[in-house]
């Protein structure tokens, strides 16, 4: 009889009206933990890892590398640009007289550049992208054709962490968080100072 009374009391306590304040507190805590876990996973997945191992020859088949006879890393003062937010140009021609620094990349630097662009990507699945609301490019990668004339370029704003390509055919691969830092290091090692210091 005592056991039966205990069971009855326990069953009654299970089916009593829920404690709404306690339930609300539990749900809030639960969703904070889940969103915190999801956010940390999301942030971790934005990091760069070498998730491909394309050979140098395979990487050079990508446009515009496949049509380039030379590649230059440059810096420019955005105040000298005709459009304040772009590489100095006039009628689709780059104004070399308005560039601060020009460095022609070496064979090993092309290898490093293509490795960064095509072999590095996100650590895992990503769902959220953050874009800064500014664009003040000071650097660019210029691709030269067989006549030594610039035919494509990639503008880079290291400060705002954004790029702009002259053609939709150009791909930078996955823009994982450290990719622009790796490109900045490449510019630095090539001797470019303006826009990256």
PDB file of C-alpha atoms in Angstrom:
ATOM      1  CA  UNK A   1       0.000   0.000   0.000  1.00  0.00           C
ATOM      2  CA  UNK A   2       2.830   2.420   0.749  1.00  0.00           C
ATOM      3  CA  UNK A   3       4.526   1.549  -2.547  1.00  0.00           C
ATOM      4  CA  UNK A   4       1.288   2.144  -4.403  1.00  0.00           C
ATOM      5  CA  UNK A   5       0.888   5.531  -2.738  1.00  0.00           C
ATOM      6  CA  UNK A   6       4.457   6.514  -3.755  1.00  0.00           C
ATOM      7  CA  UNK A   7       3.791   5.500  -7.364  1.00  0.00           C
ATOM      8  CA  UNK A   8       0.575   7.448  -7.424  1.00  0.00           C
ATOM      9  CA  UNK A   9       2.310  10.531  -6.069  1.00  0.00           C
ATOM     10  CA  UNK A  10       5.103  10.238  -8.640  1.00  0.00           C
ATOM     11  CA  UNK A  11       2.625   9.846 -11.514  1.00  0.00           C
ATOM     12  CA  UNK A  12       0.675  12.864 -10.330  1.00  0.00           C
ATOM     13  CA  UNK A  13       3.846  14.956 -10.221  1.00  0.00           C
ATOM     14  CA  UNK A  14       4.657  13.941 -13.820  1.00  0.00           C
ATOM     15  CA  UNK A  15       1.285  15.026 -15.148  1.00  0.00           C
ATOM     16  CA  UNK A  16       0.810  18.262 -13.258  1.00  0.00           C
ATOM     17  CA  UNK A  17       0.620  21.576 -15.137  1.00  0.00           C
ATOM     18  CA  UNK A  18       4.062  22.473 -16.542  1.00  0.00           C
ATOM     19  CA  UNK A  19       6.158  25.135 -14.909  1.00  0.00           C
ATOM     20  CA  UNK A  20       6.103  27.682 -17.743  1.00  0.00           C
ATOM     21  CA  UNK A  21       8.886  29.805 -16.297  1.00  0.00           C
ATOM     22  CA  UNK A  22      11.153  26.783 -15.957  1.00  0.00           C
ATOM     23  CA  UNK A  23      10.212  25.546 -19.438  1.00  0.00           C
ATOM     24  CA  UNK A  24      10.970  28.950 -20.960  1.00  0.00           C
ATOM     25  CA  UNK A  25      14.337  29.103 -19.177  1.00  0.00           C
ATOM     26  CA  UNK A  26      15.182  25.607 -20.404  1.00  0.00           C
ATOM     27  CA  UNK A  27      14.261  26.431 -24.019  1.00  0.00           C
ATOM     28  CA  UNK A  28      16.262  29.674 -24.012  1.00  0.00           C
ATOM     29  CA  UNK A  29      19.320  27.892 -22.593  1.00  0.00           C
ATOM     30  CA  UNK A  30      18.911  25.050 -25.090  1.00  0.00           C
ATOM     31  CA  UNK A  31      18.766  27.364 -28.107  1.00  0.00           C
ATOM     32  CA  UNK A  32      21.721  29.427 -26.863  1.00  0.00           C
ATOM     33  CA  UNK A  33      23.834  26.287 -26.548  1.00  0.00           C
ATOM     34  CA  UNK A  34      22.757  25.029 -29.992  1.00  0.00           C
ATOM     35  CA  UNK A  35      23.327  28.410 -31.683  1.00  0.00           C
ATOM     36  CA  UNK A  36      26.685  28.791 -29.919  1.00  0.00           C
ATOM     37  CA  UNK A  37      27.727  25.348 -31.153  1.00  0.00           C
ATOM     38  CA  UNK A  38      26.482  26.107 -34.664  1.00  0.00           C
ATOM     39  CA  UNK A  39      28.273  29.468 -34.674  1.00  0.00           C
ATOM     40  CA  UNK A  40      31.571  27.986 -33.530  1.00  0.00           C
ATOM     41  CA  UNK A  41      31.253  25.224 -36.149  1.00  0.00           C
ATOM     42  CA  UNK A  42      30.369  27.804 -38.810  1.00  0.00           C
ATOM     43  CA  UNK A  43      33.336  30.000 -37.850  1.00  0.00           C
ATOM     44  CA  UNK A  44      35.693  27.024 -37.815  1.00  0.00           C
ATOM     45  CA  UNK A  45      34.456  25.917 -41.247  1.00  0.00           C
ATOM     46  CA  UNK A  46      35.342  29.348 -42.694  1.00  0.00           C
ATOM     47  CA  UNK A  47      39.024  28.669 -42.032  1.00  0.00           C
ATOM     48  CA  UNK A  48      41.301  27.691 -44.925  1.00  0.00           C
ATOM     49  CA  UNK A  49      42.602  24.200 -45.443  1.00  0.00           C
ATOM     50  CA  UNK A  50      44.389  22.616 -48.364  1.00  0.00           C
ATOM     51  CA  UNK A  51      41.502  20.505 -49.586  1.00  0.00           C
ATOM     52  CA  UNK A  52      42.792  19.945 -53.145  1.00  0.00           C
ATOM     53  CA  UNK A  53      46.135  18.917 -54.521  1.00  0.00           C
ATOM     54  CA  UNK A  54      45.892  20.082 -58.130  1.00  0.00           C
ATOM     55  CA  UNK A  55      49.244  19.989 -59.893  1.00  0.00           C
ATOM     56  CA  UNK A  56      50.877  23.182 -61.144  1.00  0.00           C
ATOM     57  CA  UNK A  57      50.141  22.137 -64.755  1.00  0.00           C
ATOM     58  CA  UNK A  58      46.456  21.569 -63.917  1.00  0.00           C
ATOM     59  CA  UNK A  59      46.210  24.929 -62.139  1.00  0.00           C
ATOM     60  CA  UNK A  60      47.673  26.754 -65.143  1.00  0.00           C
ATOM     61  CA  UNK A  61      44.768  25.513 -67.268  1.00  0.00           C
ATOM     62  CA  UNK A  62      42.416  27.866 -65.401  1.00  0.00           C
ATOM     63  CA  UNK A  63      41.475  31.171 -67.042  1.00  0.00           C
ATOM     64  CA  UNK A  64      43.239  33.647 -67.245  1.00  0.00           C
ATOM     65  CA  UNK A  65      46.456  31.781 -66.376  1.00  0.00           C
ATOM     66  CA  UNK A  66      46.038  29.657 -69.507  1.00  0.00           C
ATOM     67  CA  UNK A  67      46.305  32.744 -71.755  1.00  0.00           C
ATOM     68  CA  UNK A  68      48.868  34.743 -69.772  1.00  0.00           C
ATOM     69  CA  UNK A  69      52.435  35.353 -70.861  1.00  0.00           C
ATOM     70  CA  UNK A  70      53.143  37.261 -67.652  1.00  0.00           C
ATOM     71  CA  UNK A  71      51.553  38.279 -64.368  1.00  0.00           C
ATOM     72  CA  UNK A  72      52.148  41.436 -62.349  1.00  0.00           C
ATOM     73  CA  UNK A  73      51.425  42.343 -58.743  1.00  0.00           C
ATOM     74  CA  UNK A  74      50.790  46.074 -58.395  1.00  0.00           C
ATOM     75  CA  UNK A  75      49.787  48.748 -55.931  1.00  0.00           C
ATOM     76  CA  UNK A  76      48.026  52.023 -56.633  1.00  0.00           C
ATOM     77  CA  UNK A  77      46.701  55.026 -54.775  1.00  0.00           C
ATOM     78  CA  UNK A  78      42.921  55.005 -54.963  1.00  0.00           C
ATOM     79  CA  UNK A  79      42.921  58.834 -55.017  1.00  0.00           C
ATOM     80  CA  UNK A  80      44.657  58.697 -58.397  1.00  0.00           C
ATOM     81  CA  UNK A  81      42.084  56.354 -59.884  1.00  0.00           C
ATOM     82  CA  UNK A  82      39.518  57.750 -62.290  1.00  0.00           C
ATOM     83  CA  UNK A  83      36.924  55.691 -60.466  1.00  0.00           C
ATOM     84  CA  UNK A  84      37.772  56.066 -56.791  1.00  0.00           C
ATOM     85  CA  UNK A  85      37.162  52.381 -56.172  1.00  0.00           C
ATOM     86  CA  UNK A  86      39.161  50.763 -58.945  1.00  0.00           C
ATOM     87  CA  UNK A  87      42.464  50.179 -60.657  1.00  0.00           C
ATOM     88  CA  UNK A  88      43.472  53.343 -62.592  1.00  0.00           C
ATOM     89  CA  UNK A  89      42.202  52.871 -66.143  1.00  0.00           C
ATOM     90  CA  UNK A  90      41.273  54.931 -69.119  1.00  0.00           C
ATOM     91  CA  UNK A  91      39.065  53.397 -71.815  1.00  0.00           C
ATOM     92  CA  UNK A  92      39.762  49.842 -70.592  1.00  0.00           C
ATOM     93  CA  UNK A  93      43.521  50.479 -70.610  1.00  0.00           C
ATOM     94  CA  UNK A  94      45.414  50.356 -67.327  1.00  0.00           C
ATOM     95  CA  UNK A  95      47.263  53.614 -66.619  1.00  0.00           C
ATOM     96  CA  UNK A  96      50.671  52.287 -65.622  1.00  0.00           C
ATOM     97  CA  UNK A  97      51.885  55.831 -64.883  1.00  0.00           C
ATOM     98  CA  UNK A  98      49.449  55.929 -61.959  1.00  0.00           C
ATOM     99  CA  UNK A  99      50.603  52.683 -60.359  1.00  0.00           C
ATOM    100  CA  UNK A 100      52.858  52.938 -57.293  1.00  0.00           C
ATOM    101  CA  UNK A 101      54.650  49.594 -57.503  1.00  0.00           C
ATOM    102  CA  UNK A 102      54.841  46.938 -60.218  1.00  0.00           C
ATOM    103  CA  UNK A 103      56.412  43.522 -59.687  1.00  0.00           C
ATOM    104  CA  UNK A 104      56.490  40.814 -62.346  1.00  0.00           C
ATOM    105  CA  UNK A 105      55.968  37.486 -60.638  1.00  0.00           C
ATOM    106  CA  UNK A 106      58.476  34.677 -60.953  1.00  0.00           C
ATOM    107  CA  UNK A 107      57.732  31.098 -61.931  1.00  0.00           C
ATOM    108  CA  UNK A 108      57.754  30.001 -58.276  1.00  0.00           C
ATOM    109  CA  UNK A 109      55.439  32.890 -57.338  1.00  0.00           C
ATOM    110  CA  UNK A 110      52.949  31.838 -60.039  1.00  0.00           C
ATOM    111  CA  UNK A 111      53.109  28.351 -58.537  1.00  0.00           C
ATOM    112  CA  UNK A 112      52.355  29.789 -55.071  1.00  0.00           C
ATOM    113  CA  UNK A 113      49.604  32.089 -56.394  1.00  0.00           C
ATOM    114  CA  UNK A 114      47.752  29.297 -58.190  1.00  0.00           C
ATOM    115  CA  UNK A 115      48.224  26.996 -55.193  1.00  0.00           C
ATOM    116  CA  UNK A 116      46.520  29.571 -52.934  1.00  0.00           C
ATOM    117  CA  UNK A 117      43.662  30.178 -55.368  1.00  0.00           C
ATOM    118  CA  UNK A 118      42.825  26.628 -56.389  1.00  0.00           C
ATOM    119  CA  UNK A 119      44.050  24.248 -53.687  1.00  0.00           C
ATOM    120  CA  UNK A 120      42.822  26.082 -50.567  1.00  0.00           C
ATOM    121  CA  UNK A 121      39.202  26.290 -49.527  1.00  0.00           C
ATOM    122  CA  UNK A 122      36.756  26.079 -46.649  1.00  0.00           C
ATOM    123  CA  UNK A 123      37.378  23.608 -43.831  1.00  0.00           C
ATOM    124  CA  UNK A 124      33.761  22.418 -43.966  1.00  0.00           C
ATOM    125  CA  UNK A 125      30.255  23.398 -45.026  1.00  0.00           C
ATOM    126  CA  UNK A 126      29.445  27.100 -44.709  1.00  0.00           C
ATOM    127  CA  UNK A 127      26.070  28.790 -44.611  1.00  0.00           C
ATOM    128  CA  UNK A 128      26.846  32.394 -43.621  1.00  0.00           C
ATOM    129  CA  UNK A 129      29.066  34.856 -45.477  1.00  0.00           C
ATOM    130  CA  UNK A 130      30.084  38.201 -44.000  1.00  0.00           C
ATOM    131  CA  UNK A 131      30.867  41.036 -46.404  1.00  0.00           C
ATOM    132  CA  UNK A 132      32.268  44.329 -45.158  1.00  0.00           C
ATOM    133  CA  UNK A 133      30.543  47.464 -46.379  1.00  0.00           C
ATOM    134  CA  UNK A 134      33.626  49.149 -47.810  1.00  0.00           C
ATOM    135  CA  UNK A 135      35.804  48.835 -50.886  1.00  0.00           C
ATOM    136  CA  UNK A 136      39.073  50.771 -51.195  1.00  0.00           C
ATOM    137  CA  UNK A 137      41.329  48.627 -53.389  1.00  0.00           C
ATOM    138  CA  UNK A 138      45.016  49.459 -53.420  1.00  0.00           C
ATOM    139  CA  UNK A 139      46.400  46.299 -55.008  1.00  0.00           C
ATOM    140  CA  UNK A 140      45.806  44.162 -58.064  1.00  0.00           C
ATOM    141  CA  UNK A 141      46.983  41.127 -59.975  1.00  0.00           C
ATOM    142  CA  UNK A 142      47.334  41.954 -63.682  1.00  0.00           C
ATOM    143  CA  UNK A 143      47.420  39.314 -66.418  1.00  0.00           C
ATOM    144  CA  UNK A 144      49.375  40.068 -69.592  1.00  0.00           C
ATOM    145  CA  UNK A 145      48.688  38.576 -73.013  1.00  0.00           C
ATOM    146  CA  UNK A 146      51.314  37.339 -75.476  1.00  0.00           C
ATOM    147  CA  UNK A 147      51.955  40.941 -76.584  1.00  0.00           C
ATOM    148  CA  UNK A 148      52.587  42.073 -73.000  1.00  0.00           C
ATOM    149  CA  UNK A 149      49.289  43.964 -72.815  1.00  0.00           C
ATOM    150  CA  UNK A 150      47.034  43.710 -69.764  1.00  0.00           C
ATOM    151  CA  UNK A 151      43.866  41.802 -70.630  1.00  0.00           C
ATOM    152  CA  UNK A 152      42.447  40.823 -67.218  1.00  0.00           C
ATOM    153  CA  UNK A 153      42.951  41.798 -63.581  1.00  0.00           C
ATOM    154  CA  UNK A 154      41.890  41.062 -60.035  1.00  0.00           C
ATOM    155  CA  UNK A 155      41.543  44.077 -57.740  1.00  0.00           C
ATOM    156  CA  UNK A 156      42.110  43.450 -54.045  1.00  0.00           C
ATOM    157  CA  UNK A 157      41.118  45.487 -51.022  1.00  0.00           C
ATOM    158  CA  UNK A 158      43.041  43.793 -48.215  1.00  0.00           C
ATOM    159  CA  UNK A 159      41.617  46.259 -45.677  1.00  0.00           C
ATOM    160  CA  UNK A 160      37.985  45.491 -46.546  1.00  0.00           C
ATOM    161  CA  UNK A 161      38.706  41.850 -47.424  1.00  0.00           C
ATOM    162  CA  UNK A 162      37.069  42.045 -50.837  1.00  0.00           C
ATOM    163  CA  UNK A 163      38.060  41.470 -54.442  1.00  0.00           C
ATOM    164  CA  UNK A 164      36.695  42.464 -57.806  1.00  0.00           C
ATOM    165  CA  UNK A 165      37.491  40.577 -60.992  1.00  0.00           C
ATOM    166  CA  UNK A 166      37.529  42.118 -64.465  1.00  0.00           C
ATOM    167  CA  UNK A 167      35.715  39.086 -65.884  1.00  0.00           C
ATOM    168  CA  UNK A 168      33.160  36.626 -64.515  1.00  0.00           C
ATOM    169  CA  UNK A 169      35.349  33.885 -66.027  1.00  0.00           C
ATOM    170  CA  UNK A 170      37.980  34.491 -63.323  1.00  0.00           C
ATOM    171  CA  UNK A 171      37.639  32.337 -60.229  1.00  0.00           C
ATOM    172  CA  UNK A 172      39.509  32.807 -56.974  1.00  0.00           C
ATOM    173  CA  UNK A 173      38.222  29.519 -55.659  1.00  0.00           C
ATOM    174  CA  UNK A 174      36.614  29.486 -52.223  1.00  0.00           C
ATOM    175  CA  UNK A 175      37.330  32.706 -50.315  1.00  0.00           C
ATOM    176  CA  UNK A 176      38.048  31.090 -46.964  1.00  0.00           C
ATOM    177  CA  UNK A 177      39.084  33.411 -44.132  1.00  0.00           C
ATOM    178  CA  UNK A 178      42.878  33.264 -44.501  1.00  0.00           C
ATOM    179  CA  UNK A 179      43.068  33.281 -48.319  1.00  0.00           C
ATOM    180  CA  UNK A 180      43.497  37.058 -48.604  1.00  0.00           C
ATOM    181  CA  UNK A 181      46.171  36.941 -45.884  1.00  0.00           C
ATOM    182  CA  UNK A 182      48.033  34.340 -47.937  1.00  0.00           C
ATOM    183  CA  UNK A 183      47.782  36.608 -50.988  1.00  0.00           C
ATOM    184  CA  UNK A 184      48.950  39.554 -48.905  1.00  0.00           C
ATOM    185  CA  UNK A 185      51.999  37.547 -47.848  1.00  0.00           C
ATOM    186  CA  UNK A 186      52.707  36.792 -51.515  1.00  0.00           C
ATOM    187  CA  UNK A 187      52.540  40.526 -52.351  1.00  0.00           C
ATOM    188  CA  UNK A 188      54.820  41.300 -49.410  1.00  0.00           C
ATOM    189  CA  UNK A 189      57.417  38.715 -50.433  1.00  0.00           C
ATOM    190  CA  UNK A 190      57.336  40.060 -53.993  1.00  0.00           C
ATOM    191  CA  UNK A 191      58.289  43.496 -52.649  1.00  0.00           C
ATOM    192  CA  UNK A 192      54.923  45.277 -52.704  1.00  0.00           C
ATOM    193  CA  UNK A 193      54.471  47.537 -49.676  1.00  0.00           C
ATOM    194  CA  UNK A 194      51.633  49.963 -50.406  1.00  0.00           C
ATOM    195  CA  UNK A 195      48.201  48.685 -49.453  1.00  0.00           C
ATOM    196  CA  UNK A 196      49.409  45.733 -47.408  1.00  0.00           C
ATOM    197  CA  UNK A 197      51.344  47.323 -44.534  1.00  0.00           C
TER     198      UNK A 197
END
